[in-house]
Short mmCIF file of C-alpha atoms in Angstrom, two decimals:
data_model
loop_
_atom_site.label_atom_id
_atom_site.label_comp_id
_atom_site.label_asym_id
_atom_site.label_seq_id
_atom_site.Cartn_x
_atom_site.Cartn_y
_atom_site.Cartn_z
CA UNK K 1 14.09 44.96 61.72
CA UNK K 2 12.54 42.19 59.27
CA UNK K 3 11.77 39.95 62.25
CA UNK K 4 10.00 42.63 64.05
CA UNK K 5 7.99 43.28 61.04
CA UNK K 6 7.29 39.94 60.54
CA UNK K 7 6.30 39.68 64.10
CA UNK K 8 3.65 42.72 63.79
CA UNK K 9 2.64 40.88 60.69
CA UNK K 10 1.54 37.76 62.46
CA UNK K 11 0.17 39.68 65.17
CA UNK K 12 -1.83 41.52 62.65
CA UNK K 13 -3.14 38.35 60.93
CA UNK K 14 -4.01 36.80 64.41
CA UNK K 15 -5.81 39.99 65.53
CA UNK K 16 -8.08 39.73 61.87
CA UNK K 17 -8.18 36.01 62.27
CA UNK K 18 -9.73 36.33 65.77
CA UNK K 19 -13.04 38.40 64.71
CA UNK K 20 -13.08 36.53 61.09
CA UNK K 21 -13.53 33.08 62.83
CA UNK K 22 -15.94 34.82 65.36
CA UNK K 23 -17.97 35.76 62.56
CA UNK K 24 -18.33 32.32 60.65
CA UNK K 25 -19.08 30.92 63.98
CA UNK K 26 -22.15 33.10 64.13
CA UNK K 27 -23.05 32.36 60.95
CA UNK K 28 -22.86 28.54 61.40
CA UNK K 29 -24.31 28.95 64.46
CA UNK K 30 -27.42 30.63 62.66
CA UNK K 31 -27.85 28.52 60.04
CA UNK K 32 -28.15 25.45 62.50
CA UNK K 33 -31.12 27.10 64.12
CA UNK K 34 -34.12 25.48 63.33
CA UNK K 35 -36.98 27.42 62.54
CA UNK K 36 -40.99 26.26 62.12
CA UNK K 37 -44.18 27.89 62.57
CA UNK K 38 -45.38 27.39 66.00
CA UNK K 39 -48.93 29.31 65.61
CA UNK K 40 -50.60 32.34 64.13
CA UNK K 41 -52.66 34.80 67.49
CA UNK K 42 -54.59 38.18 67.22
CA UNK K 43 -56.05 37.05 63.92
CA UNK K 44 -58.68 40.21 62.64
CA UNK K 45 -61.11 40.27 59.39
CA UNK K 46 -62.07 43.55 58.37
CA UNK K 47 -61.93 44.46 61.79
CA UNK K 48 -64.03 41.58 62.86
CA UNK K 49 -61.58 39.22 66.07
CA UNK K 50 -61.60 35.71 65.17
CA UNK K 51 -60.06 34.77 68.11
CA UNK K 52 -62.96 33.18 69.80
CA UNK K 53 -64.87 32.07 66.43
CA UNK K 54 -65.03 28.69 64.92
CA UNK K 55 -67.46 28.69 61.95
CA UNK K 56 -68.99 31.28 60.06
CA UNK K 57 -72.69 30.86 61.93
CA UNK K 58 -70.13 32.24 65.21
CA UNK K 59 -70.31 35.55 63.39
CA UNK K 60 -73.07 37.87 64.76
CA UNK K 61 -75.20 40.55 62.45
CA UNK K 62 -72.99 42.86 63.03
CA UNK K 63 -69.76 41.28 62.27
CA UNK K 64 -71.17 39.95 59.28
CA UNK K 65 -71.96 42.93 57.87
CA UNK K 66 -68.48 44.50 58.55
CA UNK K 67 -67.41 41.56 56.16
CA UNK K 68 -69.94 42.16 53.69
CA UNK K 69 -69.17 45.85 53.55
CA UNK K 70 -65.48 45.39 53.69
CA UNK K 71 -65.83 42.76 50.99
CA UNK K 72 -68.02 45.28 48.92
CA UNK K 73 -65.31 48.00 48.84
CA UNK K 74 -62.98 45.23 47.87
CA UNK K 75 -60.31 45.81 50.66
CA UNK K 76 -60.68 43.05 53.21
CA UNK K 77 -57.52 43.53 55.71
CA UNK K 78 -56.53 40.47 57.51
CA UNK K 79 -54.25 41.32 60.58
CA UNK K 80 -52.24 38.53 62.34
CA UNK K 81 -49.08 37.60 63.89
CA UNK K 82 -47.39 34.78 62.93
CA UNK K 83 -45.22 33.24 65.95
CA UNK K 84 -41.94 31.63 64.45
CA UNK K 85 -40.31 28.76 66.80
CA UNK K 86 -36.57 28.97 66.84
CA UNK K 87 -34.50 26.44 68.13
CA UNK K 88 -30.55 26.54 68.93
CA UNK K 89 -29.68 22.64 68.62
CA UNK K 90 -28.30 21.81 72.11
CA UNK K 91 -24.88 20.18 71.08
CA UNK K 92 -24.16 23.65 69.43
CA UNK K 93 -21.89 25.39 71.39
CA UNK K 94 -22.50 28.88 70.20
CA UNK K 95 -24.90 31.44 70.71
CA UNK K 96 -27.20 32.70 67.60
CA UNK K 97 -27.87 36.24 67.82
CA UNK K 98 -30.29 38.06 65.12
CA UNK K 99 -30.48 41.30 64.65
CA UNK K 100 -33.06 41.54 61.73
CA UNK K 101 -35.15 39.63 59.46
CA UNK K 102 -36.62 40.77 56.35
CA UNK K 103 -39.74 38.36 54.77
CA UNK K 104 -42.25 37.81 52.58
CA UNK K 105 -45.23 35.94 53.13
CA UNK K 106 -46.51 33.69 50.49
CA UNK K 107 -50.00 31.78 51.34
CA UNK K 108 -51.05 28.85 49.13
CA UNK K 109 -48.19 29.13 47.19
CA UNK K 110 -49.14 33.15 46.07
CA UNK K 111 -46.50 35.95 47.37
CA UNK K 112 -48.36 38.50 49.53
CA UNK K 113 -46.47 40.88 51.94
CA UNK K 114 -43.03 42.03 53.08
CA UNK K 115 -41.62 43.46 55.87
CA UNK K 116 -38.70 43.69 58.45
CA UNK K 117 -38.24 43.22 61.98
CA UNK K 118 -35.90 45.46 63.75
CA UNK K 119 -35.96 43.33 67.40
CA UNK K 120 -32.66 41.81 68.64
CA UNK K 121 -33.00 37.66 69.36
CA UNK K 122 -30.32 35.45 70.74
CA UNK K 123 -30.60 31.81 70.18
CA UNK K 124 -29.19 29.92 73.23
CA UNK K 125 -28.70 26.43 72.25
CA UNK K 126 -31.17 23.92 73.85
CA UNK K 127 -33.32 27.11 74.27
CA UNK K 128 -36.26 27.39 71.98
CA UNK K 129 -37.48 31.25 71.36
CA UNK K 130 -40.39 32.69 70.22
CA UNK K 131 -39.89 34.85 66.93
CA UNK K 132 -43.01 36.90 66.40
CA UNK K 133 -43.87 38.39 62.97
CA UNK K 134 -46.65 40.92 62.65
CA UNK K 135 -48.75 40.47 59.35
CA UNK K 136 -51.46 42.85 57.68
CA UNK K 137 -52.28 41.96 54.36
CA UNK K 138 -55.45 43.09 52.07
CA UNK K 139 -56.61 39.35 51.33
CA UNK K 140 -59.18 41.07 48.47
CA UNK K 141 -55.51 42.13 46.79
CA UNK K 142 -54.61 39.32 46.83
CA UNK K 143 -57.25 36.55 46.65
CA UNK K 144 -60.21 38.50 45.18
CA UNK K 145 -62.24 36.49 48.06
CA UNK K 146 -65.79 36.53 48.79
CA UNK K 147 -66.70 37.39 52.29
CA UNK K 148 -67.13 33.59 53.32
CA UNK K 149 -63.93 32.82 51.57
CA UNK K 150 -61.55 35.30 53.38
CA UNK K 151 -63.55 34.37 56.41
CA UNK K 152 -62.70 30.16 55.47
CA UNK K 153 -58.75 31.85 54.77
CA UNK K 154 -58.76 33.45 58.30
CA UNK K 155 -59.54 31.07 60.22
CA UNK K 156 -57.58 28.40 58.22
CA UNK K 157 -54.44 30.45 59.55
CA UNK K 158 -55.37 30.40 63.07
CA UNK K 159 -55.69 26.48 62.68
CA UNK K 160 -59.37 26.24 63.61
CA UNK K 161 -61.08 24.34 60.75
CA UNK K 162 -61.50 26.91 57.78
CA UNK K 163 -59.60 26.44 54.52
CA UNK K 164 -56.21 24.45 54.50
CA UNK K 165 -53.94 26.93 54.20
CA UNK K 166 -49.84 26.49 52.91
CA UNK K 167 -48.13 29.24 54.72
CA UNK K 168 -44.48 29.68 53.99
CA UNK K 169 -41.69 32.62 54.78
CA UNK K 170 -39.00 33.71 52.96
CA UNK K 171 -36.52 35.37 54.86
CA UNK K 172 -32.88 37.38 54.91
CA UNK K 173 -31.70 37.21 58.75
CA UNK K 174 -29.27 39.71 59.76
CA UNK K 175 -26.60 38.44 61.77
CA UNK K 176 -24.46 40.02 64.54
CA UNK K 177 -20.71 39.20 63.97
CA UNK K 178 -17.51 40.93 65.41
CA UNK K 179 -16.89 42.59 62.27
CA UNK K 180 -20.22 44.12 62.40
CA UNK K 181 -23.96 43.00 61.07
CA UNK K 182 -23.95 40.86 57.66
CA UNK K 183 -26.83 39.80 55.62
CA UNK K 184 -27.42 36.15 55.50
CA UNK K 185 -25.91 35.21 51.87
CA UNK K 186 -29.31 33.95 50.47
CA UNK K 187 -32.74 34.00 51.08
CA UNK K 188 -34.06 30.87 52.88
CA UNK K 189 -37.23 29.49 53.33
CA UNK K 190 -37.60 29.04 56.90
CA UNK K 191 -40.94 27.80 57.39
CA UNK K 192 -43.68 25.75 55.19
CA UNK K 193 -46.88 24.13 56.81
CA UNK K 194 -50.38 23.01 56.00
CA UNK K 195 -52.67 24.72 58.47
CA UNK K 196 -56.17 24.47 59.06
CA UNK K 197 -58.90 22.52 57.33
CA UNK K 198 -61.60 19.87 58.54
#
């Protein structure tokens, strides 16, 4: 009877072990993804696209004066996303998978926004993914700019002359384990660039 129970026992402790090693695995495996900021699209002013727009003379009447106005009311939203390049080393043998990722958004060293996403990404190593982030942010909150100077901030983020620009995230990833989702243990900062300028 005590060797039986002793045998259930290690079956037990093998069936727990199983998952438990599963789940550092994934955790390893995430924290030996690499992530950088590959580039910032669909950048918006006060409505205004920047997409196409280089310098502040680019700017038609019109435009302009959506940034004056904007400026005037002191609420100049700045829409963006910011694409995230994360990359599964190739000599890692397991498979990242995220489930979340909560992050705030600091710019020039100043905390700004927050927010989650809720989409599923695997990390295949040797495979490099695309993690997008979708920003909006009042940069008057913020940065108190002047028209020009949100304008010079934009642009800086989409990497087309403007203002140099730090951008850094601070994020929580959510992992998928076999005992279930965990929180990464810490915050990490997963990204930090200069972009923009002259």
């Amino acid at each position: 009877m005590a060797s039986a129970r002793r045998v259930a026992a290690l079956a037990l402790a093998a069936a727990l072990t199983a998952p438990a090693c599963a789940t550092v695995r994934q955790l390893t495996a995430l924290r030996q993804v690499d992530f950088a900021i590959d580039r910032v699209s669909g950048v918006s002013l006060a409505g205004v696209s920047l997409d196409q727009v280089r310098s502040f003379a680019d700017l038609d009447l019109r435009e302009a004066g959506r940034l004056a106005a904007a400026v005037a009311r002191r609420q100049v939203p700045a829409e963006f996303t910011l694409h995230l390049r994360g990359e599964n080393p190739a000599d890692n043998p397991v498979t990242a998978r995220m489930l979340r990722l909560t992050w705030t958004l600091a710019l020039n060293g100043r905390e700004t926004v927050s927010g989650t996403i809720d989409t599923t990404y695997t990390f295949p190593p040797g495979e490099p993914q695309d993690v997008a982030v979708p920003v909006r942010l009042d940069l008057y909150e913020f940065f108190q700019a002047s028209g020009r100077d949100a304008f010079e901030l934009a642009l800086g983020l989409l990497g087309a002359g403007g203002r140099p620009t730090e951008v850094s995230l601070r994020a929580v990833p959510v992992i998928d384990t076999p005992l279930g989702a965990i929180h990464y243990p810490t915050a990490i900062t997963i990204v930090r660039r200069i972009v923009g300028g002259p």
